[in-house]
């Protein structure tokens, strides 16, 4: 079955280190998204990509970076510049930018230790 | 500015009772409206969506929602709640040329046996 795979499910990072979260989809979706979820704050958009080799900043892009070299993959790097990286990170995709039927991955919980 | 309000942070219902989760939005034109559900530690799943037409929409898992333009609301309902419905429910609005979803902060549903 098609879907979105996020790995790892749990990730621990020391302060000052960069870490990369993986997001892979086999749905043949053009658009992909990264959200951050904190308790009581809903979902906040970090970055999104409409097509391969193109991406835009979302509402809270500072301290994060992404790449979109392949249609199937949209990795997120949490850099040391992100002051409060402990959160639940969700990756999503949809067929095209105009389609709101997002498919979500099961998330990665990042904890800074 | 576009916004989504879910007035109830937490709701508890008894199994078999009816359920209504409230969602109010702020947007000048007819928005695209969505309800998503999230089980603990998981990604989000689309329950239903409204784009146009019949203002009462049916979704998965026995849920329905009604768009009321005069009240700027899109409330989610279910006639008889099951214990497996315990989860976090998010209302979202898609509007404007930027094609981004605006999320509510969520309503946590607990179901008593």
mmCIF file of C-alpha atoms in Angstrom:
data_model
loop_
_atom_site.group_PDB
_atom_site.id
_atom_site.type_symbol
_atom_site.label_atom_id
_atom_site.label_comp_id
_atom_site.label_asym_id
_atom_site.label_seq_id
_atom_site.Cartn_x
_atom_site.Cartn_y
_atom_site.Cartn_z
ATOM 1 C CA UNK A 1 0.000 0.000 0.000
ATOM 2 C CA UNK A 2 1.114 3.528 -0.682
ATOM 3 C CA UNK A 3 1.881 5.910 2.094
ATOM 4 C CA UNK A 4 4.370 8.150 3.835
ATOM 5 C CA UNK A 5 7.179 6.732 5.924
ATOM 6 C CA UNK A 6 8.851 8.867 8.535
ATOM 7 C CA UNK A 7 11.950 7.657 10.292
ATOM 8 C CA UNK A 8 13.034 7.323 12.939
ATOM 9 C CA UNK A 9 9.957 7.333 15.177
ATOM 10 C CA UNK A 10 11.996 8.598 18.133
ATOM 11 C CA UNK A 11 15.161 10.646 17.920
ATOM 12 C CA UNK A 12 17.412 12.050 20.593
ATOM 13 C CA UNK A 13 19.839 14.839 19.919
ATOM 14 C CA UNK A 14 22.468 16.541 21.965
ATOM 15 C CA UNK A 15 22.453 20.303 22.098
ATOM 16 C CA UNK A 16 24.519 21.820 19.318
ATOM 17 C CA UNK A 17 24.081 18.925 16.926
ATOM 18 C CA UNK A 18 22.292 18.880 13.598
ATOM 19 C CA UNK A 19 19.879 16.042 12.965
ATOM 20 C CA UNK A 20 18.005 14.938 9.851
ATOM 21 C CA UNK A 21 14.492 13.530 9.817
ATOM 22 C CA UNK A 22 13.523 11.316 6.930
ATOM 23 C CA UNK A 23 10.267 11.487 4.970
ATOM 24 C CA UNK A 24 9.621 9.171 2.033
ATOM 25 C CA UNK A 25 6.392 8.733 0.061
ATOM 26 C CA UNK A 26 5.392 6.266 -2.635
ATOM 27 C CA UNK A 27 2.120 7.970 -3.513
ATOM 28 C CA UNK A 28 3.511 9.824 -6.528
ATOM 29 C CA UNK A 29 2.484 13.087 -4.849
ATOM 30 C CA UNK A 30 3.999 16.300 -6.096
ATOM 31 C CA UNK A 31 3.653 18.406 -2.958
ATOM 32 C CA UNK A 32 5.210 17.665 0.423
ATOM 33 C CA UNK A 33 5.151 19.457 3.771
ATOM 34 C CA UNK A 34 6.831 19.509 7.155
ATOM 35 C CA UNK A 35 4.876 20.478 10.246
ATOM 36 C CA UNK A 36 5.885 20.898 13.848
ATOM 37 C CA UNK A 37 3.412 20.001 16.580
ATOM 38 C CA UNK A 38 3.718 21.155 20.179
ATOM 39 C CA UNK A 39 1.132 20.495 22.897
ATOM 40 C CA UNK A 40 -1.705 22.999 22.698
ATOM 41 C CA UNK A 41 -0.280 24.771 19.639
ATOM 42 C CA UNK A 42 -1.771 22.857 16.761
ATOM 43 C CA UNK A 43 0.287 22.326 13.616
ATOM 44 C CA UNK A 44 2.780 24.881 12.398
ATOM 45 C CA UNK A 45 4.200 24.768 8.885
ATOM 46 C CA UNK A 46 7.993 24.634 8.648
ATOM 47 C CA UNK A 47 8.676 24.135 4.935
ATOM 48 C CA UNK A 48 6.786 22.953 1.888
ATOM 49 C CA UNK A 49 7.664 21.844 -1.608
ATOM 50 C CA UNK A 50 5.383 21.913 -4.612
ATOM 51 C CA UNK A 51 7.725 20.132 -7.030
ATOM 52 C CA UNK A 52 11.147 18.574 -7.152
ATOM 53 C CA UNK A 53 14.059 20.984 -6.667
ATOM 54 C CA UNK A 54 11.779 23.673 -5.278
ATOM 55 C CA UNK A 55 10.712 24.499 -1.736
ATOM 56 C CA UNK A 56 9.457 27.481 0.266
ATOM 57 C CA UNK A 57 9.637 28.560 3.868
ATOM 58 C CA UNK A 58 6.588 28.140 6.003
ATOM 59 C CA UNK A 59 5.692 30.048 9.129
ATOM 60 C CA UNK A 60 8.520 28.797 11.372
ATOM 61 C CA UNK A 61 11.445 27.988 9.066
ATOM 62 C CA UNK A 62 14.227 29.486 11.201
ATOM 63 C CA UNK A 63 16.660 26.821 12.368
ATOM 64 C CA UNK A 64 15.482 24.269 9.824
ATOM 65 C CA UNK A 65 16.559 23.288 6.310
ATOM 66 C CA UNK A 66 15.171 20.953 3.652
ATOM 67 C CA UNK A 67 15.976 19.519 0.250
ATOM 68 C CA UNK A 68 13.829 18.042 -2.487
ATOM 69 C CA UNK A 69 16.141 16.245 -4.887
ATOM 70 C CA UNK A 70 13.699 13.415 -5.554
ATOM 71 C CA UNK A 71 9.933 13.404 -5.823
ATOM 72 C CA UNK A 72 9.689 10.692 -3.182
ATOM 73 C CA UNK A 73 11.881 12.273 -0.535
ATOM 74 C CA UNK A 74 11.722 15.466 1.537
ATOM 75 C CA UNK A 75 14.212 15.296 4.430
ATOM 76 C CA UNK A 76 14.188 17.904 7.182
ATOM 77 C CA UNK A 77 17.363 18.956 8.985
ATOM 78 C CA UNK A 78 17.005 20.486 12.414
ATOM 79 C CA UNK A 79 20.091 22.614 12.891
ATOM 80 C CA UNK A 80 21.796 23.808 16.027
ATOM 81 C CA UNK A 81 20.287 27.225 15.306
ATOM 82 C CA UNK A 82 16.859 25.930 16.277
ATOM 83 C CA UNK A 83 16.580 27.044 19.893
ATOM 84 C CA UNK A 84 13.780 24.767 21.001
ATOM 85 C CA UNK A 85 13.761 21.698 18.741
ATOM 86 C CA UNK A 86 12.032 19.243 21.076
ATOM 87 C CA UNK A 87 8.703 18.529 19.364
ATOM 88 C CA UNK A 88 6.686 16.096 17.290
ATOM 89 C CA UNK A 89 7.418 16.473 13.565
ATOM 90 C CA UNK A 90 4.930 15.485 10.902
ATOM 91 C CA UNK A 91 5.496 15.075 7.190
ATOM 92 C CA UNK A 92 2.584 15.253 4.747
ATOM 93 C CA UNK A 93 1.994 15.127 1.029
ATOM 94 C CA UNK A 94 -0.737 15.708 -1.501
ATOM 95 C CA UNK A 95 -1.212 15.172 -5.189
ATOM 96 C CA UNK A 96 -0.725 18.788 -6.146
ATOM 97 C CA UNK A 97 -0.582 22.143 -4.499
ATOM 98 C CA UNK A 98 -4.265 22.744 -5.131
ATOM 99 C CA UNK A 99 -5.374 19.547 -3.441
ATOM 100 C CA UNK A 100 -5.995 19.719 0.282
ATOM 101 C CA UNK A 101 -6.335 16.003 0.816
ATOM 102 C CA UNK A 102 -3.158 15.689 2.829
ATOM 103 C CA UNK A 103 -1.718 12.283 3.655
ATOM 104 C CA UNK A 104 0.343 12.320 6.824
ATOM 105 C CA UNK A 105 3.201 10.194 8.037
ATOM 106 C CA UNK A 106 3.167 8.791 11.561
ATOM 107 C CA UNK A 107 5.618 11.379 12.847
ATOM 108 C CA UNK A 108 9.016 11.644 14.485
ATOM 109 C CA UNK A 109 9.377 12.704 18.093
ATOM 110 C CA UNK A 110 12.605 14.639 18.552
ATOM 111 C CA UNK A 111 14.002 15.186 22.019
ATOM 112 C CA UNK A 112 17.035 17.280 22.847
ATOM 113 C CA UNK A 113 19.038 15.833 25.723
ATOM 114 C CA UNK B 1 -6.473 37.378 8.732
ATOM 115 C CA UNK B 2 -7.707 33.851 8.316
ATOM 116 C CA UNK B 3 -8.123 31.900 11.523
ATOM 117 C CA UNK B 4 -9.714 28.771 12.927
ATOM 118 C CA UNK B 5 -11.092 28.458 16.439
ATOM 119 C CA UNK B 6 -11.938 25.245 18.197
ATOM 120 C CA UNK B 7 -13.563 26.513 21.402
ATOM 121 C CA UNK B 8 -13.377 23.238 23.291
ATOM 122 C CA UNK B 9 -9.897 22.131 24.293
ATOM 123 C CA UNK B 10 -11.102 18.921 25.887
ATOM 124 C CA UNK B 11 -14.402 17.032 25.766
ATOM 125 C CA UNK B 12 -15.463 13.874 27.576
ATOM 126 C CA UNK B 13 -18.459 11.838 26.472
ATOM 127 C CA UNK B 14 -19.855 8.462 27.398
ATOM 128 C CA UNK B 15 -19.707 5.627 24.913
ATOM 129 C CA UNK B 16 -22.891 5.558 22.877
ATOM 130 C CA UNK B 17 -23.627 9.238 23.430
ATOM 131 C CA UNK B 18 -23.798 11.740 20.606
ATOM 132 C CA UNK B 19 -20.903 14.075 19.874
ATOM 133 C CA UNK B 20 -20.520 17.548 18.453
ATOM 134 C CA UNK B 21 -17.136 19.241 18.106
ATOM 135 C CA UNK B 22 -17.214 22.921 17.282
ATOM 136 C CA UNK B 23 -15.173 24.769 14.688
ATOM 137 C CA UNK B 24 -15.438 28.431 13.750
ATOM 138 C CA UNK B 25 -13.434 30.106 11.040
ATOM 139 C CA UNK B 26 -12.656 33.605 9.914
ATOM 140 C CA UNK B 27 -12.463 34.189 6.184
ATOM 141 C CA UNK B 28 -14.182 36.567 3.781
ATOM 142 C CA UNK B 29 -15.181 34.099 1.104
ATOM 143 C CA UNK B 30 -16.266 30.473 1.147
ATOM 144 C CA UNK B 31 -13.326 28.501 2.447
ATOM 145 C CA UNK B 32 -12.312 24.916 1.992
ATOM 146 C CA UNK B 33 -13.022 23.157 5.299
ATOM 147 C CA UNK B 34 -11.565 20.009 6.789
ATOM 148 C CA UNK B 35 -11.657 17.783 9.823
ATOM 149 C CA UNK B 36 -8.716 15.559 10.697
ATOM 150 C CA UNK B 37 -8.277 13.039 13.518
ATOM 151 C CA UNK B 38 -5.041 12.131 15.296
ATOM 152 C CA UNK B 39 -4.520 9.143 17.559
ATOM 153 C CA UNK B 40 -1.819 9.503 20.227
ATOM 154 C CA UNK B 41 1.672 9.472 18.769
ATOM 155 C CA UNK B 42 0.376 9.118 15.234
ATOM 156 C CA UNK B 43 -0.125 11.230 12.151
ATOM 157 C CA UNK B 44 -3.376 12.847 11.105
ATOM 158 C CA UNK B 45 -6.122 11.220 9.058
ATOM 159 C CA UNK B 46 -8.637 13.130 6.963
ATOM 160 C CA UNK B 47 -12.190 12.569 8.229
ATOM 161 C CA UNK B 48 -14.066 14.747 5.778
ATOM 162 C CA UNK B 49 -13.893 17.915 3.733
ATOM 163 C CA UNK B 50 -16.189 20.572 2.304
ATOM 164 C CA UNK B 51 -15.476 22.479 -0.878
ATOM 165 C CA UNK B 52 -18.924 23.380 -2.213
ATOM 166 C CA UNK B 53 -22.426 22.024 -2.748
ATOM 167 C CA UNK B 54 -24.391 20.185 -0.095
ATOM 168 C CA UNK B 55 -23.558 21.766 3.242
ATOM 169 C CA UNK B 56 -23.873 18.465 5.100
ATOM 170 C CA UNK B 57 -20.915 16.244 4.322
ATOM 171 C CA UNK B 58 -20.364 12.664 5.276
ATOM 172 C CA UNK B 59 -16.990 11.307 6.222
ATOM 173 C CA UNK B 60 -15.301 8.167 7.374
ATOM 174 C CA UNK B 61 -15.883 6.389 10.682
ATOM 175 C CA UNK B 62 -19.514 7.555 10.796
ATOM 176 C CA UNK B 63 -18.714 11.257 11.154
ATOM 177 C CA UNK B 64 -20.501 14.116 9.451
ATOM 178 C CA UNK B 65 -20.091 17.878 9.457
ATOM 179 C CA UNK B 66 -22.322 20.779 8.517
ATOM 180 C CA UNK B 67 -21.151 24.022 6.952
ATOM 181 C CA UNK B 68 -23.137 27.025 8.176
ATOM 182 C CA UNK B 69 -22.087 30.159 6.358
ATOM 183 C CA UNK B 70 -24.164 32.481 8.542
ATOM 184 C CA UNK B 71 -22.387 31.217 11.645
ATOM 185 C CA UNK B 72 -18.942 30.706 10.053
ATOM 186 C CA UNK B 73 -19.006 27.222 11.493
ATOM 187 C CA UNK B 74 -18.170 23.700 10.434
ATOM 188 C CA UNK B 75 -19.105 21.484 13.359
ATOM 189 C CA UNK B 76 -18.300 17.791 13.435
ATOM 190 C CA UNK B 77 -20.928 15.330 14.652
ATOM 191 C CA UNK B 78 -21.343 11.664 15.348
ATOM 192 C CA UNK B 79 -24.617 10.101 16.553
ATOM 193 C CA UNK B 80 -23.053 7.407 18.742
ATOM 194 C CA UNK B 81 -19.471 7.542 19.960
ATOM 195 C CA UNK B 82 -17.306 4.449 20.263
ATOM 196 C CA UNK B 83 -14.368 4.064 22.640
ATOM 197 C CA UNK B 84 -12.055 3.973 19.614
ATOM 198 C CA UNK B 85 -13.061 7.539 18.748
ATOM 199 C CA UNK B 86 -10.934 8.863 21.617
ATOM 200 C CA UNK B 87 -8.356 11.043 19.877
ATOM 201 C CA UNK B 88 -7.417 14.611 18.993
ATOM 202 C CA UNK B 89 -9.569 16.299 16.381
ATOM 203 C CA UNK B 90 -8.378 19.183 14.243
ATOM 204 C CA UNK B 91 -10.381 21.553 12.106
ATOM 205 C CA UNK B 92 -8.571 23.260 9.236
ATOM 206 C CA UNK B 93 -9.328 25.916 6.646
ATOM 207 C CA UNK B 94 -7.792 26.272 3.230
ATOM 208 C CA UNK B 95 -8.233 29.653 1.688
ATOM 209 C CA UNK B 96 -6.668 32.273 -0.459
ATOM 210 C CA UNK B 97 -4.047 32.096 -3.112
ATOM 211 C CA UNK B 98 -1.340 30.729 -0.858
ATOM 212 C CA UNK B 99 -3.066 27.352 -0.657
ATOM 213 C CA UNK B 100 -1.907 26.725 2.891
ATOM 214 C CA UNK B 101 -4.042 25.110 5.527
ATOM 215 C CA UNK B 102 -4.821 27.106 8.653
ATOM 216 C CA UNK B 103 -5.208 24.788 11.629
ATOM 217 C CA UNK B 104 -7.232 24.999 14.792
ATOM 218 C CA UNK B 105 -5.523 24.071 18.050
ATOM 219 C CA UNK B 106 -7.464 20.839 18.328
ATOM 220 C CA UNK B 107 -10.046 19.264 20.614
ATOM 221 C CA UNK B 108 -9.080 16.275 22.705
ATOM 222 C CA UNK B 109 -11.892 13.736 22.988
ATOM 223 C CA UNK B 110 -12.081 11.241 25.828
ATOM 224 C CA UNK B 111 -14.686 8.475 25.856
ATOM 225 C CA UNK B 112 -15.928 6.963 29.101
ATOM 226 C CA UNK B 113 -16.968 3.303 29.011
#
